[in-house]
Amino acid sequence: MDLIELQHSLETLPKEYAISLDESTSEDAKKLFDEKAQQQQQPLSITQWLSRPSIEQGPLVSDNPKETFIADLSSRVNFVWTNHILYLQTIRPAFVEGAAAWTLVQDSKGDVVAMSLWNYLPIKANGKLHFDAIADEIPTGTYLAIRQPLLVPNSVWSRSTSIPMLRVDNPTCLQIFEERQDWESTKAGGPSSSPTILMNIDELKQAADEAFQKQAYQSACRKYQRILQALDKENNADQLELKIHCRTNLADSFLQLGRYEQAEQCARVIQDTNTKAQEILAQALFHMGQPNQAKDLLLDLRNKVKDDPKQAKTIQSLLGDCLQAIMEEKMGNYNIRKMMVEASLFTELPFHADYQSPKVSLGVPITRPSDGMEYRGVMATDDIKEGDLLTSTRAFAFCHSPRIDSNFKAAAQKKDLYEVRQVHQAVQHLMNRPSLASSFYHLEAAGEILDQQEETVESKYPVIDLAKIRGILESNRFGVDVKHPSSPMELKPPSEEAEGDPVGVGLWLATSMFNHSCTPNAAWTPIGNQMMVYASKDIPKGTEVCISYVHVASSYQERKERFLKWSGGNGFACGCEWCHLLRSNDELCAMNEEVQKAFRRMTASNEQFDSINEVLSKSRRKRISKAFAKVTKRFRHSLYTIHMMEALQHADDGYRESARDSVEAAVELGYEIRGGLRQETRTQDLCCLIAVYMTCNQDDKAKSVLETLCQYQMVLPNKFEDFQTFVMMSSMTFWGPYQNEPFMKRWALLNQQVWEARSKALK
């Protein structure tokens, strides 16, 4: 079945329908599963693009779910049996395909189906999935219970819709039992919190240690926890050494799975008994954003491990990371160039601490002056200078588009890939860090501010509500150009996204608290999976701090349509002062549309004009300029565009000084509108300014602007040649006619001088 056929088959399936199960259905399921298991496809496969999360419900609405069977589920396929529970046993070891774990299960009546577990695979510290030991995590004979079971047609593997499969999207709906007796007890309605130990403690310890060595950490966790529960019941002082061993390995398993809060709790109990537990505790605290506490532990531990060179080296390295994190957390002191080098290598990204400036407050109630609407946002609590770092945040969920087969380059499929990966990461992050659940669920989703989810922090694990998770990701994600780590990218609807766009997608909790404005006073800059927000202008105390979600050079109508497409069509209406002005003044709004349309025609590659007057007459430009000269400078977007259009015309006519004057006026207005720093439009403005200064033989001014541009771009030391080309290509219109040999020599000398000055400053 090719991609188009498969896509069609998934889209045309009925919402709910019944299938009949018989012995041949189970045999077909076994045969299909075994064939697929032998292939063992790589982690990027068709299921990752086309299998979308299906469960929309949150937790069970009943504390006593009714037992059901596969035959019962077959009466309503594609239906979530919310108040039911299904008891199963695996009859094949699990394997990984796509982002899911797959196994073959059988119920007590003998019916057999394949089962896919989505959002289940743990994520390693380097962002990769823990799938190597999945056969040891869920071997043949594993006893399971599935709450909210969902039976779907196995159209991913088979053309036939009569072969069903179980799909589990919410990992909190899955319970794994180590012993059949516990499984049977739970089925009978007995307690499941006090597991039965059928094998002796030594055998169970051996099994737990083997799972730990195989990196089957989830299985190891379950076994070590069973041992500790049994030992706690016996309360035997002679078993202290065994308790320490099990708890140390349990803490280490939690650490490897990224469950830092559980690792911290487990290691803290035994931190005085062995150095390994102290090391685990320090690592957990470090990754939980508590580098100061981790540092104190490591300083004490460093003296204890002098005789162990391997552990001493690990401790020293972690201590260095803690000291760097403290500088980042307390002062916002980041080694930006090093971070950019790390991000450009596409390898494992090191941990960096979060930072919030004491001059801003996040998530505070704000009343919009234009319409009195109340919402939450970011407020300046003190005067802020242009260039100040406001926040730096590590991604809550982040992925970038890999090099994928040409069959899967369609934008809609790429969007599916982002969603599958981000939902997986978000679910695992919430499972591993329950304390972050409240902050996550308080974000705006699909156009509404969510009610507080206090229940998410009261229980050991938060509520995993996939519908809200997807809504929050859709509403709050940011785009990243992964080829240029410090370049933000506007996220486009799938229909507008070009094939092969090198886009990464991420969710940053602190950055999501900033509201949008078409005249922003702050700018966001992604570096790998770290998001920095800087002040792009001086910001007085008591002013809301806003960023721009999109490029604001477009017309009001274009921005309005773009915002309405946000969050899968549940978008928003921009309430910034600039948009409010255009909504309340039909004449200015029409003029703005007219100017933007003329600019697009003038710069279109498929249209040729002898004069600017063919797209916008001189008298009309004067009238529009006069109208916009009456408004505040930061609302003169149309006047900025007219200056740029006139500069292009002057350059084409050979009037260098006139072109320079128009560009200078445009750049000055551009700064009033958008501010400075690392914004794409600001970078293009400065490139144009360099060009007109060079054509007017004002090399000193061009050099000064180029130095400023270097600071904005944070150029990689070994990528300066690429930067030179970028500057030239961004302003080719202005200096294209003057590229003779003397001109190019001047350009090369200018760049060499700037390069040497920057290199000396870096040293």
Short mmCIF file of N, CA and C in Angstrom, two decimals, residues 593-647:
data_model
loop_
_atom_site.label_atom_id
_atom_site.label_comp_id
_atom_site.label_asym_id
_atom_site.label_seq_id
_atom_site.Cartn_x
_atom_site.Cartn_y
_atom_site.Cartn_z
N GLU A 593 -3.02 48.71 3.60
CA GLU A 593 -3.19 47.61 2.65
C GLU A 593 -2.65 48.00 1.29
N GLU A 594 -2.91 49.23 0.88
CA GLU A 594 -2.48 49.71 -0.43
C GLU A 594 -0.96 49.74 -0.55
N VAL A 595 -0.29 50.22 0.50
CA VAL A 595 1.18 50.30 0.49
C VAL A 595 1.80 48.90 0.44
N GLN A 596 1.29 47.98 1.27
CA GLN A 596 1.86 46.64 1.30
C GLN A 596 1.65 45.93 -0.03
N LYS A 597 0.50 46.12 -0.65
CA LYS A 597 0.24 45.51 -1.95
C LYS A 597 1.19 46.07 -3.01
N ALA A 598 1.42 47.39 -2.98
CA ALA A 598 2.34 48.02 -3.93
C ALA A 598 3.77 47.52 -3.74
N PHE A 599 4.17 47.36 -2.48
CA PHE A 599 5.53 46.88 -2.20
C PHE A 599 5.73 45.45 -2.71
N ARG A 600 4.72 44.61 -2.51
CA ARG A 600 4.83 43.23 -3.00
C ARG A 600 4.93 43.19 -4.52
N ARG A 601 4.17 44.05 -5.19
CA ARG A 601 4.23 44.10 -6.65
C ARG A 601 5.60 44.60 -7.12
N MET A 602 6.13 45.59 -6.43
CA MET A 602 7.39 46.19 -6.84
C MET A 602 8.56 45.23 -6.68
N THR A 603 8.49 44.38 -5.66
CA THR A 603 9.61 43.46 -5.38
C THR A 603 9.37 42.06 -5.93
N ALA A 604 8.22 41.83 -6.58
CA ALA A 604 7.93 40.50 -7.13
C ALA A 604 8.87 40.21 -8.29
N SER A 605 9.38 38.99 -8.34
CA SER A 605 10.35 38.61 -9.37
C SER A 605 9.72 38.47 -10.74
N ASN A 606 8.39 38.27 -10.79
CA ASN A 606 7.72 38.03 -12.07
C ASN A 606 7.10 39.30 -12.67
N GLU A 607 7.32 40.44 -12.03
CA GLU A 607 6.80 41.70 -12.55
C GLU A 607 7.94 42.70 -12.68
N GLN A 608 7.92 43.46 -13.79
CA GLN A 608 8.94 44.46 -14.05
C GLN A 608 8.28 45.83 -14.19
N PHE A 609 8.85 46.85 -13.51
CA PHE A 609 8.31 48.20 -13.58
C PHE A 609 9.46 49.17 -13.85
N ASP A 610 9.18 50.17 -14.66
CA ASP A 610 10.19 51.20 -14.95
C ASP A 610 10.26 52.23 -13.85
N SER A 611 9.16 52.37 -13.10
CA SER A 611 9.12 53.41 -12.07
C SER A 611 8.21 52.98 -10.93
N ILE A 612 8.52 53.50 -9.75
CA ILE A 612 7.68 53.25 -8.58
C ILE A 612 6.28 53.80 -8.77
N ASN A 613 6.17 54.83 -9.63
CA ASN A 613 4.87 55.47 -9.85
C ASN A 613 3.87 54.53 -10.51
N GLU A 614 4.35 53.46 -11.12
CA GLU A 614 3.45 52.51 -11.75
C GLU A 614 2.69 51.67 -10.72
N VAL A 615 3.24 51.55 -9.54
CA VAL A 615 2.56 50.77 -8.49
C VAL A 615 1.96 51.66 -7.42
N LEU A 616 2.57 52.86 -7.23
CA LEU A 616 2.04 53.81 -6.24
C LEU A 616 2.51 55.20 -6.65
N SER A 617 1.59 56.04 -7.08
CA SER A 617 1.95 57.35 -7.63
C SER A 617 2.58 58.25 -6.57
N LYS A 618 3.30 59.27 -7.05
CA LYS A 618 3.99 60.19 -6.14
C LYS A 618 2.99 60.94 -5.28
N SER A 619 1.89 61.38 -5.90
CA SER A 619 0.88 62.13 -5.14
C SER A 619 0.24 61.25 -4.07
N ARG A 620 0.04 59.98 -4.42
CA ARG A 620 -0.56 59.06 -3.45
C ARG A 620 0.41 58.79 -2.31
N ARG A 621 1.69 58.66 -2.63
CA ARG A 621 2.70 58.43 -1.57
C ARG A 621 2.74 59.62 -0.62
N LYS A 622 2.64 60.82 -1.17
CA LYS A 622 2.66 62.02 -0.33
C LYS A 622 1.46 62.06 0.60
N ARG A 623 0.29 61.72 0.06
CA ARG A 623 -0.91 61.75 0.88
C ARG A 623 -0.84 60.72 2.00
N ILE A 624 -0.36 59.51 1.66
CA ILE A 624 -0.25 58.46 2.68
C ILE A 624 0.79 58.84 3.73
N SER A 625 1.92 59.39 3.27
CA SER A 625 2.99 59.78 4.20
C SER A 625 2.50 60.87 5.15
N LYS A 626 1.72 61.80 4.62
CA LYS A 626 1.18 62.89 5.45
C LYS A 626 0.22 62.33 6.50
N ALA A 627 -0.59 61.35 6.10
CA ALA A 627 -1.55 60.77 7.04
C ALA A 627 -0.84 60.02 8.17
N PHE A 628 0.19 59.25 7.82
CA PHE A 628 0.88 58.45 8.84
C PHE A 628 1.87 59.27 9.65
N ALA A 629 2.25 60.44 9.15
CA ALA A 629 3.14 61.31 9.93
C ALA A 629 2.45 61.85 11.17
N LYS A 630 1.11 61.76 11.20
CA LYS A 630 0.35 62.27 12.34
C LYS A 630 0.27 61.26 13.50
N VAL A 631 0.58 60.00 13.23
CA VAL A 631 0.49 58.98 14.28
C VAL A 631 1.84 58.81 14.96
N THR A 632 1.84 58.12 16.09
CA THR A 632 3.08 57.85 16.83
C THR A 632 4.08 57.13 15.93
N LYS A 633 5.35 57.43 16.11
CA LYS A 633 6.39 56.88 15.24
C LYS A 633 6.35 55.36 15.15
N ARG A 634 6.09 54.69 16.26
CA ARG A 634 6.15 53.24 16.24
C ARG A 634 4.97 52.61 15.51
N PHE A 635 4.04 53.46 15.01
CA PHE A 635 2.92 52.96 14.22
C PHE A 635 3.05 53.34 12.74
N ARG A 636 4.22 53.80 12.34
CA ARG A 636 4.39 54.28 10.95
C ARG A 636 4.95 53.17 10.05
N HIS A 637 4.36 52.01 10.12
CA HIS A 637 4.82 50.90 9.29
C HIS A 637 4.74 51.22 7.80
N SER A 638 3.67 51.87 7.38
CA SER A 638 3.49 52.17 5.95
C SER A 638 4.51 53.19 5.48
N LEU A 639 4.83 54.16 6.34
CA LEU A 639 5.83 55.16 5.99
C LEU A 639 7.20 54.51 5.84
N TYR A 640 7.50 53.54 6.70
CA TYR A 640 8.74 52.78 6.58
C TYR A 640 8.82 52.08 5.23
N THR A 641 7.71 51.46 4.81
CA THR A 641 7.69 50.74 3.54
C THR A 641 7.86 51.69 2.36
N ILE A 642 7.24 52.86 2.42
CA ILE A 642 7.39 53.85 1.35
C ILE A 642 8.83 54.30 1.22
N HIS A 643 9.49 54.54 2.35
CA HIS A 643 10.92 54.93 2.30
C HIS A 643 11.75 53.85 1.61
N MET A 644 11.49 52.59 1.91
CA MET A 644 12.24 51.50 1.29
C MET A 644 11.95 51.41 -0.21
N MET A 645 10.69 51.60 -0.59
CA MET A 645 10.34 51.58 -2.01
C MET A 645 11.05 52.70 -2.76
N GLU A 646 11.07 53.88 -2.18
CA GLU A 646 11.74 55.02 -2.83
C GLU A 646 13.25 54.80 -2.87
N ALA A 647 13.80 54.16 -1.84
CA ALA A 647 15.24 53.87 -1.85
C ALA A 647 15.59 52.92 -2.99
#
